Short mmCIF file of C-alpha atoms in Angstrom, two decimals:
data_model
loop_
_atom_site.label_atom_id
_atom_site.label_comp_id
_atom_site.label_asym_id
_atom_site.label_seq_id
_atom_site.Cartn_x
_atom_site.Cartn_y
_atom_site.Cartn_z
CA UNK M 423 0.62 35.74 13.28
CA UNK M 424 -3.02 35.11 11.93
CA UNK M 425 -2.57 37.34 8.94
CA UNK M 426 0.58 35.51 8.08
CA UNK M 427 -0.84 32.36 8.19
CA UNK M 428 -4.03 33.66 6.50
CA UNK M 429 -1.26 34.79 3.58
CA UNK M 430 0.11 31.33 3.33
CA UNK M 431 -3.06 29.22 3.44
CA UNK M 432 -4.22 31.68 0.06
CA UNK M 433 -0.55 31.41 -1.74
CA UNK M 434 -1.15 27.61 -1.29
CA UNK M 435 -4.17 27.58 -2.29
CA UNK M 436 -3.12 29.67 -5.41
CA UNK M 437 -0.83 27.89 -6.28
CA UNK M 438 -3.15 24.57 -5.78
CA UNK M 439 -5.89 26.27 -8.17
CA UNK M 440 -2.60 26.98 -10.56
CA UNK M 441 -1.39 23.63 -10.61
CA UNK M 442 -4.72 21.77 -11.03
CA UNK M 443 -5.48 24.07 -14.16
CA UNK M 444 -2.13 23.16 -15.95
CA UNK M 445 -2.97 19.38 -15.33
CA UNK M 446 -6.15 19.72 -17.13
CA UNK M 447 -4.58 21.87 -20.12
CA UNK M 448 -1.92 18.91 -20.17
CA UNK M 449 -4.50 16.30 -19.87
CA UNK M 450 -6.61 17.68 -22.54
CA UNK M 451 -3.67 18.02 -24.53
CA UNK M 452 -2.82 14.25 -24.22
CA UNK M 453 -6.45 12.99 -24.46
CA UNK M 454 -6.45 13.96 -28.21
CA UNK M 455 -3.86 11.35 -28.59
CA UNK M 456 -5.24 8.37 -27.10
CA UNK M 457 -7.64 6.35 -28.24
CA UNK M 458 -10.66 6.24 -26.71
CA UNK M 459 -11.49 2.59 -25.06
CA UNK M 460 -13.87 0.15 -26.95
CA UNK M 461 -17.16 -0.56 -25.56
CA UNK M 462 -17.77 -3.64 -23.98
CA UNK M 463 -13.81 -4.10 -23.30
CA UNK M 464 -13.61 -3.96 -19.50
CA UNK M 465 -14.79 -6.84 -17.60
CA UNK M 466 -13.74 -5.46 -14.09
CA UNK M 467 -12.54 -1.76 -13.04
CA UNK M 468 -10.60 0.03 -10.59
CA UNK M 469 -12.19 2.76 -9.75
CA UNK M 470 -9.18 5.71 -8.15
CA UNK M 471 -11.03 9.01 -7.00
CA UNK M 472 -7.69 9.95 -5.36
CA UNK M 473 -4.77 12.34 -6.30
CA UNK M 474 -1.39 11.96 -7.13
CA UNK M 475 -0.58 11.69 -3.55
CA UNK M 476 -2.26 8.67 -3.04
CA UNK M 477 -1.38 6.70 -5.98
CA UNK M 478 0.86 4.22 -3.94
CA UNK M 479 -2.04 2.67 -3.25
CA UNK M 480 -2.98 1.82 -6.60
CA UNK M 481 0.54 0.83 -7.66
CA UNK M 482 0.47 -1.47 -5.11
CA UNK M 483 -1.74 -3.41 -7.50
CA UNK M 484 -0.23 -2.99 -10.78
CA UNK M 485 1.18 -6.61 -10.72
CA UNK M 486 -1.98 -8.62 -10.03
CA UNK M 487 -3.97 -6.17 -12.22
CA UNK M 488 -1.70 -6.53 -15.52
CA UNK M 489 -1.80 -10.48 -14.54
CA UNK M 490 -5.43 -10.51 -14.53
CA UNK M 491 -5.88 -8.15 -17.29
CA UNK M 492 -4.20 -11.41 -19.07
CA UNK M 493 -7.62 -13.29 -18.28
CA UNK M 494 -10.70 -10.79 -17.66
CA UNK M 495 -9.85 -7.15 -19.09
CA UNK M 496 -9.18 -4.83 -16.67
CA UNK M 497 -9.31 -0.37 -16.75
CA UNK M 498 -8.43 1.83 -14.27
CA UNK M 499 -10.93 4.77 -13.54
CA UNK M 500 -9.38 8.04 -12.69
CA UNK M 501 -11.30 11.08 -11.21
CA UNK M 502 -8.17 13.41 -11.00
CA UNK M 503 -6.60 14.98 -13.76
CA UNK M 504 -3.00 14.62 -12.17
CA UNK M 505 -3.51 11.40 -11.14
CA UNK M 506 -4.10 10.50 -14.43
CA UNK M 507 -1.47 11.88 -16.36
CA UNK M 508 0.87 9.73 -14.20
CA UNK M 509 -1.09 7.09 -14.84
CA UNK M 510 -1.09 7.01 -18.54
CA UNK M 511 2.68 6.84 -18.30
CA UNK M 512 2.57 3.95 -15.78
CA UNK M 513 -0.23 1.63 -15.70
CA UNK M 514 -0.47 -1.30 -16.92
CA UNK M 515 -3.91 -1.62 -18.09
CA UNK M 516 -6.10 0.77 -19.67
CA UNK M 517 -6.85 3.89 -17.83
CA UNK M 518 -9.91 5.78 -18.63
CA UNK M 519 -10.70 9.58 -17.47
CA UNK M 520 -14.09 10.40 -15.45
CA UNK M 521 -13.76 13.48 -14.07
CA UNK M 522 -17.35 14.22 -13.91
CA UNK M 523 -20.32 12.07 -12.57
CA UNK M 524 -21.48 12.20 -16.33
CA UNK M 525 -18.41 10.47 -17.29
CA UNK M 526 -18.86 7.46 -14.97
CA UNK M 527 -22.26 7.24 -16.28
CA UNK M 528 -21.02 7.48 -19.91
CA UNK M 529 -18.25 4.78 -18.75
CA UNK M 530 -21.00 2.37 -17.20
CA UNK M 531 -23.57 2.86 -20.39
CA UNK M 532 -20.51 1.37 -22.41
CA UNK M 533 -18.31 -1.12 -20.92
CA UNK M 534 -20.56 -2.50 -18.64
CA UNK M 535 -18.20 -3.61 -15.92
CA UNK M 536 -18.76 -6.77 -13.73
CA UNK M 537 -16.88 -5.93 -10.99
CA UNK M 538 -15.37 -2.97 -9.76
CA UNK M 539 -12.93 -2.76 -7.26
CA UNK M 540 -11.42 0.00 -4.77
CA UNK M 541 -8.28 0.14 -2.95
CA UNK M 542 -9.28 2.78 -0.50
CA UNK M 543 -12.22 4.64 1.33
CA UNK M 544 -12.46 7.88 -0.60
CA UNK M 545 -16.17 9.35 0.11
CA UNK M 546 -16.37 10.15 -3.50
CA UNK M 547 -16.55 5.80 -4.06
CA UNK M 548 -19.71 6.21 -3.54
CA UNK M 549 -20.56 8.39 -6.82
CA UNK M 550 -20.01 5.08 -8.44
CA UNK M 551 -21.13 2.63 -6.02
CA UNK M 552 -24.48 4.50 -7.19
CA UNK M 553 -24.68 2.07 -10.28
CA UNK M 554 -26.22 -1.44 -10.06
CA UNK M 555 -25.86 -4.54 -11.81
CA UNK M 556 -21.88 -5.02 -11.04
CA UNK M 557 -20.28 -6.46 -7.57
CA UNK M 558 -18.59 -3.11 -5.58
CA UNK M 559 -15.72 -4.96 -3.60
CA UNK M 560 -13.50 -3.33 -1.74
CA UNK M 561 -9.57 -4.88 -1.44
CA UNK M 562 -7.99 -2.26 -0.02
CA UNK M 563 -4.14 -1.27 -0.49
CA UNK M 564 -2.35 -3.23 2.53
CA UNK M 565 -2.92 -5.12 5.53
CA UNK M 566 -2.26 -3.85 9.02
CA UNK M 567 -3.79 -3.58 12.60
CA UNK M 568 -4.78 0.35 12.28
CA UNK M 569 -8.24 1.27 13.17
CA UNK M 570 -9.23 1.44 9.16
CA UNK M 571 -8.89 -2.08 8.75
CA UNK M 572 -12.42 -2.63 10.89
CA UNK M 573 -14.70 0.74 9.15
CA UNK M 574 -18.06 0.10 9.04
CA UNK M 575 -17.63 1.24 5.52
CA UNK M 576 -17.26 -2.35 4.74
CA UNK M 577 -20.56 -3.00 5.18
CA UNK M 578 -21.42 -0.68 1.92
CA UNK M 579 -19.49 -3.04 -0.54
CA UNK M 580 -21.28 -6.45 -1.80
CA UNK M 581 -17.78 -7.94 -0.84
CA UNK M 582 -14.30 -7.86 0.62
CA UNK M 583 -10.87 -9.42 -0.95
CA UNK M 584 -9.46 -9.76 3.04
CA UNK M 585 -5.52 -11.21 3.88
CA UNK M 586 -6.50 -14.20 6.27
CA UNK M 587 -7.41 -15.06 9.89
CA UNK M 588 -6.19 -11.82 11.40
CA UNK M 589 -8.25 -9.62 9.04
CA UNK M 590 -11.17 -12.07 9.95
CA UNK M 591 -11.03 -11.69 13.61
CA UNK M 592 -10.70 -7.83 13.19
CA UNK M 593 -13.58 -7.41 11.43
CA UNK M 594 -15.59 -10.14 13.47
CA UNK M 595 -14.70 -8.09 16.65
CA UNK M 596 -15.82 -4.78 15.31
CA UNK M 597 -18.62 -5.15 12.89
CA UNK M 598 -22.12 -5.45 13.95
CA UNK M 599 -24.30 -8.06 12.32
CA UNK M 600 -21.50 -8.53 9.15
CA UNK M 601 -21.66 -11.83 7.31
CA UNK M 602 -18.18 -12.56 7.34
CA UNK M 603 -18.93 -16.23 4.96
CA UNK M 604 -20.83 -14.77 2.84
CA UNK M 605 -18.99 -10.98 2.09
CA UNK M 606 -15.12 -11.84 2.94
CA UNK M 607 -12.91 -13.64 1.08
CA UNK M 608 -9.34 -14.33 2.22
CA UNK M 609 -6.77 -14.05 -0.72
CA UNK M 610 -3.60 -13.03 1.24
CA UNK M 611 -1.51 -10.39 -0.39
CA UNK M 612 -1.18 -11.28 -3.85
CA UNK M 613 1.00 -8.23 -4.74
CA UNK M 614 4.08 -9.84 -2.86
CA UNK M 615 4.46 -12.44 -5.16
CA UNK M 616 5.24 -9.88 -7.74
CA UNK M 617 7.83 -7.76 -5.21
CA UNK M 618 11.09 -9.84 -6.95
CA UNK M 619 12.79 -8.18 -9.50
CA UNK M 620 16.53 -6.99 -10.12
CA UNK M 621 18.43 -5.64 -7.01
CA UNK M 622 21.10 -2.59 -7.57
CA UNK M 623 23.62 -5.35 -5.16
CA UNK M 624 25.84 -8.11 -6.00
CA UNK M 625 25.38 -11.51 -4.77
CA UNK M 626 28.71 -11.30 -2.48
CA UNK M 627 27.51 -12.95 0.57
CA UNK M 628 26.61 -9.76 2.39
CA UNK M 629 23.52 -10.22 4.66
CA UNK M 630 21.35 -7.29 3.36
CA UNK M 631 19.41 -4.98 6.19
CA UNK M 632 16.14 -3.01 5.12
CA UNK M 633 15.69 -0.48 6.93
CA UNK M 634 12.82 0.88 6.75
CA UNK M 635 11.13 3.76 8.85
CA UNK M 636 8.11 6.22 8.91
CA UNK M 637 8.02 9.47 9.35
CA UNK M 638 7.82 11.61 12.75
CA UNK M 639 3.90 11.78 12.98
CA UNK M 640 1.61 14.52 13.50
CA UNK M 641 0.67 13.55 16.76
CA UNK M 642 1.62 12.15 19.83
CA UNK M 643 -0.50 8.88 19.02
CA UNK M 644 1.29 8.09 16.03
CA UNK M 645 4.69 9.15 17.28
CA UNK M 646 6.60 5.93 15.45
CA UNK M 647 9.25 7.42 13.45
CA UNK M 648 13.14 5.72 14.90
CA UNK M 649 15.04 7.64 12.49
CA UNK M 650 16.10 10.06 15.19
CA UNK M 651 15.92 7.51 18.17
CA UNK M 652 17.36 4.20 16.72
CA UNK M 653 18.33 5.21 13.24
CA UNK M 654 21.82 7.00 12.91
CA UNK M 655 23.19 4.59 15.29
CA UNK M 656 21.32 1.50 13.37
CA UNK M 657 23.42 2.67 9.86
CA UNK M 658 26.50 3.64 12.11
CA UNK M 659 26.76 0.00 13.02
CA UNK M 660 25.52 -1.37 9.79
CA UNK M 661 27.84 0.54 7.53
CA UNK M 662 30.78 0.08 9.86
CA UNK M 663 30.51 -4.22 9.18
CA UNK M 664 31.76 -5.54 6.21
CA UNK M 665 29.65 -8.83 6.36
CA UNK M 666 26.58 -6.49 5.63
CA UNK M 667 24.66 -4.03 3.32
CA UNK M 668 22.48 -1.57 4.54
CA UNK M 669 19.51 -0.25 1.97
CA UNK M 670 17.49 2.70 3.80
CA UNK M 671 13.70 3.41 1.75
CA UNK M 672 12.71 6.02 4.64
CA UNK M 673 9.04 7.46 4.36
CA UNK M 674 8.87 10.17 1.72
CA UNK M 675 7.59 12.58 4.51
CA UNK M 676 10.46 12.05 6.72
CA UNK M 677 11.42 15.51 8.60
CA UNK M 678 8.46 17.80 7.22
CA UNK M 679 7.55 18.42 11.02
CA UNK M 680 10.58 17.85 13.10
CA UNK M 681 13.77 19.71 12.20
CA UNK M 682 16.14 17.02 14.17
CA UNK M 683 14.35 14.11 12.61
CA UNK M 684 15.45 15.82 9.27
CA UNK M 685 18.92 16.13 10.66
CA UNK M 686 19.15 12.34 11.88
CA UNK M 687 17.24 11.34 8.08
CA UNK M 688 20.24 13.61 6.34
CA UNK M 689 22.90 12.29 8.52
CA UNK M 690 21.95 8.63 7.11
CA UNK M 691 21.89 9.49 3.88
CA UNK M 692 25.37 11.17 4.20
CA UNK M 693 26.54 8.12 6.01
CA UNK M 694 25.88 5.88 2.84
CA UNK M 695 27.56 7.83 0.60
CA UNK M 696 30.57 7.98 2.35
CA UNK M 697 30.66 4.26 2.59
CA UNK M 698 29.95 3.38 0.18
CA UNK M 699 32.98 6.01 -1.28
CA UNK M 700 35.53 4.53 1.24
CA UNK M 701 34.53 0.81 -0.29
CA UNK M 702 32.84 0.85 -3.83
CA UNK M 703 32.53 -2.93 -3.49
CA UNK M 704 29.62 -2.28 -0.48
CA UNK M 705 26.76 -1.48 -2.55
CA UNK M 706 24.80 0.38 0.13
CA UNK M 707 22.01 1.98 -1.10
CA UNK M 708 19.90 4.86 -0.18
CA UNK M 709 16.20 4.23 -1.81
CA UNK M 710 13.66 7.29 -1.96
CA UNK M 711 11.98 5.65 -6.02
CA UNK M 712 8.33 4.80 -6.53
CA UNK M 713 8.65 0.99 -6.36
CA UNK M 714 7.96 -0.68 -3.71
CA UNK M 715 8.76 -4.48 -3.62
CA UNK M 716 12.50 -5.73 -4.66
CA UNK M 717 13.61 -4.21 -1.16
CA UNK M 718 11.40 -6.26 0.68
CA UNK M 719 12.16 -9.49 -0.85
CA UNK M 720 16.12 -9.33 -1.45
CA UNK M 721 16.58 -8.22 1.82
CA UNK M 722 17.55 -10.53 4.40
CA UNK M 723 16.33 -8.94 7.26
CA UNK M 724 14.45 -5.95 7.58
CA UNK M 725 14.27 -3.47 10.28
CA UNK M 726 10.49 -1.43 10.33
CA UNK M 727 8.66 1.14 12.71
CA UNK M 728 5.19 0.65 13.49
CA UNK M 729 3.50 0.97 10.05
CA UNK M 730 2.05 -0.84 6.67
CA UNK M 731 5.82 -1.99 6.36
CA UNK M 732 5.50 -4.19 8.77
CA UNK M 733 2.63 -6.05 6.91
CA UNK M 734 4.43 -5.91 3.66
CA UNK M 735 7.60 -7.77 5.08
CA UNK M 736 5.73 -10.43 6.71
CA UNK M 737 3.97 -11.02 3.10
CA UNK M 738 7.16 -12.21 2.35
CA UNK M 739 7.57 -14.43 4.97
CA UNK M 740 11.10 -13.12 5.88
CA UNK M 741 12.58 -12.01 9.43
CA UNK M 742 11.38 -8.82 10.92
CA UNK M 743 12.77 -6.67 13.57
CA UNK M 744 10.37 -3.71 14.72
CA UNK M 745 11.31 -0.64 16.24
CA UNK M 746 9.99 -0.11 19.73
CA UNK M 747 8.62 3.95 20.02
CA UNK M 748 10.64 6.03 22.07
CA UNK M 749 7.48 8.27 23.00
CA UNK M 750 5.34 7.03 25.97
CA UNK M 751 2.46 8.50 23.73
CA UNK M 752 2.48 6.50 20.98
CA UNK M 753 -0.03 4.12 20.51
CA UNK M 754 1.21 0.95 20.08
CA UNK M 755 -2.36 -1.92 19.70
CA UNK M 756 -0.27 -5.14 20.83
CA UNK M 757 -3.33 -7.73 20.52
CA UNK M 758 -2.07 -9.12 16.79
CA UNK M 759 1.61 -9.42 15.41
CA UNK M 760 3.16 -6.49 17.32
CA UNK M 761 2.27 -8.43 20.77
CA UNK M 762 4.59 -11.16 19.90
CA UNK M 763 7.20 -9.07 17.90
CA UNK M 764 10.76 -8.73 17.71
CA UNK M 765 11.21 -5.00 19.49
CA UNK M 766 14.42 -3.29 19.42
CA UNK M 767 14.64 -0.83 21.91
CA UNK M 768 16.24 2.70 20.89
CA UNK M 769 19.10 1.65 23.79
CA UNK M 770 19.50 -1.71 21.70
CA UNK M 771 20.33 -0.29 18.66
CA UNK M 772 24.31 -0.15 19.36
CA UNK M 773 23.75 -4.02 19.33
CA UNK M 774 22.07 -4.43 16.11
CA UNK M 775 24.29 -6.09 14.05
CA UNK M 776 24.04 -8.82 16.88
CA UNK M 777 20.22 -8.44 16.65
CA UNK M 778 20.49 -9.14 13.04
CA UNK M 779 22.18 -11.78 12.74
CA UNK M 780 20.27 -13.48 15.35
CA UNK M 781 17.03 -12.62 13.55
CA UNK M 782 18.28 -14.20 10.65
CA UNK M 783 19.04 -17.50 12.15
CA UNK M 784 17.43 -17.85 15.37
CA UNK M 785 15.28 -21.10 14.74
CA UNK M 786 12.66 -20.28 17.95
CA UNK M 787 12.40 -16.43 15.87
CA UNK M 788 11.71 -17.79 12.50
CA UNK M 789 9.19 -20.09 14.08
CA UNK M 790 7.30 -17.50 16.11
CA UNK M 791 7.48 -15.40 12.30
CA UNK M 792 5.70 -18.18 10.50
CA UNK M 793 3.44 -18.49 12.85
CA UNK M 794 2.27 -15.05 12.13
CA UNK M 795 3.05 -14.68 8.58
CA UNK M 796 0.23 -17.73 8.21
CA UNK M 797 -2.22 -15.78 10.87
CA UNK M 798 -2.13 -12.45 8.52
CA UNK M 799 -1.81 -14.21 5.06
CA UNK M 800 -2.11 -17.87 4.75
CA UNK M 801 0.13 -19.57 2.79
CA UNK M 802 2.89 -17.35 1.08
CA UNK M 803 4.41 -20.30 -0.98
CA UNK M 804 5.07 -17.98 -4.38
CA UNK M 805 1.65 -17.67 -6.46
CA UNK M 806 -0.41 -19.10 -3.90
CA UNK M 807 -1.94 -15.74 -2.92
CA UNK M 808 -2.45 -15.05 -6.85
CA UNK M 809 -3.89 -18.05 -7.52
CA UNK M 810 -6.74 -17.21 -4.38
CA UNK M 811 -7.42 -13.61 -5.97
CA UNK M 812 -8.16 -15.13 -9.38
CA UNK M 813 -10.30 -17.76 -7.82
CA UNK M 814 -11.96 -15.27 -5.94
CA UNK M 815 -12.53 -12.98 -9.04
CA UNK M 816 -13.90 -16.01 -10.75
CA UNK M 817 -16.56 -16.93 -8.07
CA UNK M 818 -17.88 -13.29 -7.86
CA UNK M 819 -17.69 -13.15 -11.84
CA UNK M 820 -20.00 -17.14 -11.74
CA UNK M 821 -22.10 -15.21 -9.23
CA UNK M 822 -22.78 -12.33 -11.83
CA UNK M 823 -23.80 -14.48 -14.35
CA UNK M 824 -26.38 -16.51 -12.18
CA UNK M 825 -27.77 -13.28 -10.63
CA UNK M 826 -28.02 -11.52 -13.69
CA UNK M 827 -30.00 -14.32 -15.32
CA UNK M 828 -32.56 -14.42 -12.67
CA UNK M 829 -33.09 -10.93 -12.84
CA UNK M 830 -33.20 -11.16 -16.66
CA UNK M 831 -35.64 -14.04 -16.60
CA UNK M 832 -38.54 -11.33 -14.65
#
């Protein structure tokens, strides 16, 4: 059994080795055909040590970058050669290659940045947090109640783009000795006011359902996936009403561990097409594409398991229903949102049309949701969370200039 294993752990490693060389041949290939960025032309960077895997957490930012890039010039640092090939194709600012420590230095030397922000806690941030004379401020790629919302690693940044009160009393509760005033700024979650865009639906009338689950886990702990507890039965029900429109985004890692959560995630997907065969007019839709954003705002309500999802819908200030874990293991932190949430139970989920509908229109549920919606993100009135990041880039950008000139003037 070891030797197998051993075997496996060196093909994948292979093959690892393989495809990491053919993304720098391709990379070096496509270099040659860009042109190089001019000095002094990026005000504030993004700085991505990550891989391809991780780039949902940059996307997430593509809207409020390209906005600001309108105002203060913006370039994305990449330190992974197939993380940057994708991002050449997709970003929306400049992207600029630094592979090596070198070529951070070399990008410092000549644009100069002011600020440089990071959207995650990759150890290898702090190869460029080495570098003075610029604000390191951390924003992060989401908000939720997980334990990596309160890191100490916080402390290492001059400052912190946070979502609101919630984020506030998080940190508060955790950090030692943190100047929450004078290092935190709340901006909300200016990426949801860029989440509307074209729906694949018709405006018939139907009340659109996200649904909208994680995968199985890897652990007891984090045991949250309803796919194969709540979710056959939730698009059984949903597909079978004609007043509704079921769109199912499931978490790209759905079934890698469990064979009968695989089952239950094909079974769905099956389930859709058939519907949507037996009535071409239902516009179902099965959703496994990059984007993340137009499902969360044209649906009416949304069904979630415990995960960043959660977050993301109450961004948009629009009703919620959360799956309740089926496992007695999992670990479910009801001091924030989830204490007050609207569960469905995996024995409820025969009545969910019912459960939707009342979500939808229940004016004691939508109450208890704005409540919360304002605790996590302050006021989600379209372009109010925009207009705080830009206000909040401009404050650290006026503090800049008067720090700089006292140290200039010794």
């Amino acid at each position: 059994m070891s030797i197998t294993s051993d075997v496996r752990t060196a093909v994948r490693l292979v093959q690892r080795l393989l495809k990491s060389r053919q993304n720098r041949n391709a990379l070096a290939r496509r270099l040659q055909q860009e042109p190089p960025l001019a000095p002094r032309s990026a005000e504030i960077a993004v700085y991505f040590a990550d891989g391809p895997v991780n780039l949902y957490q940059v996307r997430q930012w593509y809207g409020p970058l390209a906005e600001l890039h309108t105002e203060h010039p913006v370039a994305i640092i990449s330190r992974s050669p197939g993380a940057m090939l994708t991002l050449l194709e997709e970003s929306p600012v400049p992207v600029v290659y630094a592979r090596q420590v070198v070529d951070l230095e070399r990008f410092v030397d000549e644009q100069a940045p002011k600020i440089v922000l990071y959207v995650n806690q990759n150890a290898r941030n702090f190869q460029m947090m080495r570098y003075g004379r610029m604000w390191h401020v951390f924003v992060n790629h989401g908000e939720s109640d997980k334990m990596y919302m309160t890191t100490n690693q916080f402390k290492a940044y001059d400052h912190a783009l946070i979502a609101g009160d919630a984020a506030r009393d998080r940190l508060a509760a955790a950090l030692w000795d943190y100047d929450l005033d004078a290092r935190t700024t709340a901006i909300g979650r200016p990426q949801a006011d860029h989440f509307a865009a074209e729906v694949p639906w018709p405006a018939d009338g139907r009340t659109v359902v996200l649904y909208a689950p994680t995968w199985e886990g890897d652990r007891a702990a984090a045991a949250y996936g309803s796919i194969a507890s709540h979710g056959t039965t939730i698009a059984e029900r949903v597909l079978a009403s004609p007043a509704h429109r079921l769109v199912y985004r499931p978490h790209p890692r759905s079934g890698v561990l469990d064979a009968e959560y695989k089952a239950a995630h094909e079974r769905i997907i099956a389930a859709i097409s058939a519907a949507n065969a037996a009535d071409p007019s239902a516009h179902h839709v099965y959703d496994d594409g990059p984007t993340l954003g137009w499902q969360l705002a044209g649906a009416d309500v949304a069904i979630t398991d415990i995960s960043a999802m959660i977050y993301d819908r109450l961004a948009v200030g629009k009703p919620l229903i959360v799956t309740r874990p089926v496992s007695p293991d999992a670990d479910v932190d009801e001091r924030g949102y989830l204490g007050d949430a609207n569960w469905l139970q995996a024995s409820e989920a025969a009545d969910v049309v019912e459960r939707i509908d009342a979500a939808a229109n229940d004016a004691e549920e939508l109450a208890r949701l704005r409540h919360w919606v304002e605790r996590y993100f302050g006021d989600t009135t379209p372009g109010a969370a925009t207009a705080r990041f830009h206000a909040a880039v401009e404050q650290l950008l006026e503090r800049w200039r008067t720090v700089a000139a006292e140290h200039d003037g010794r």
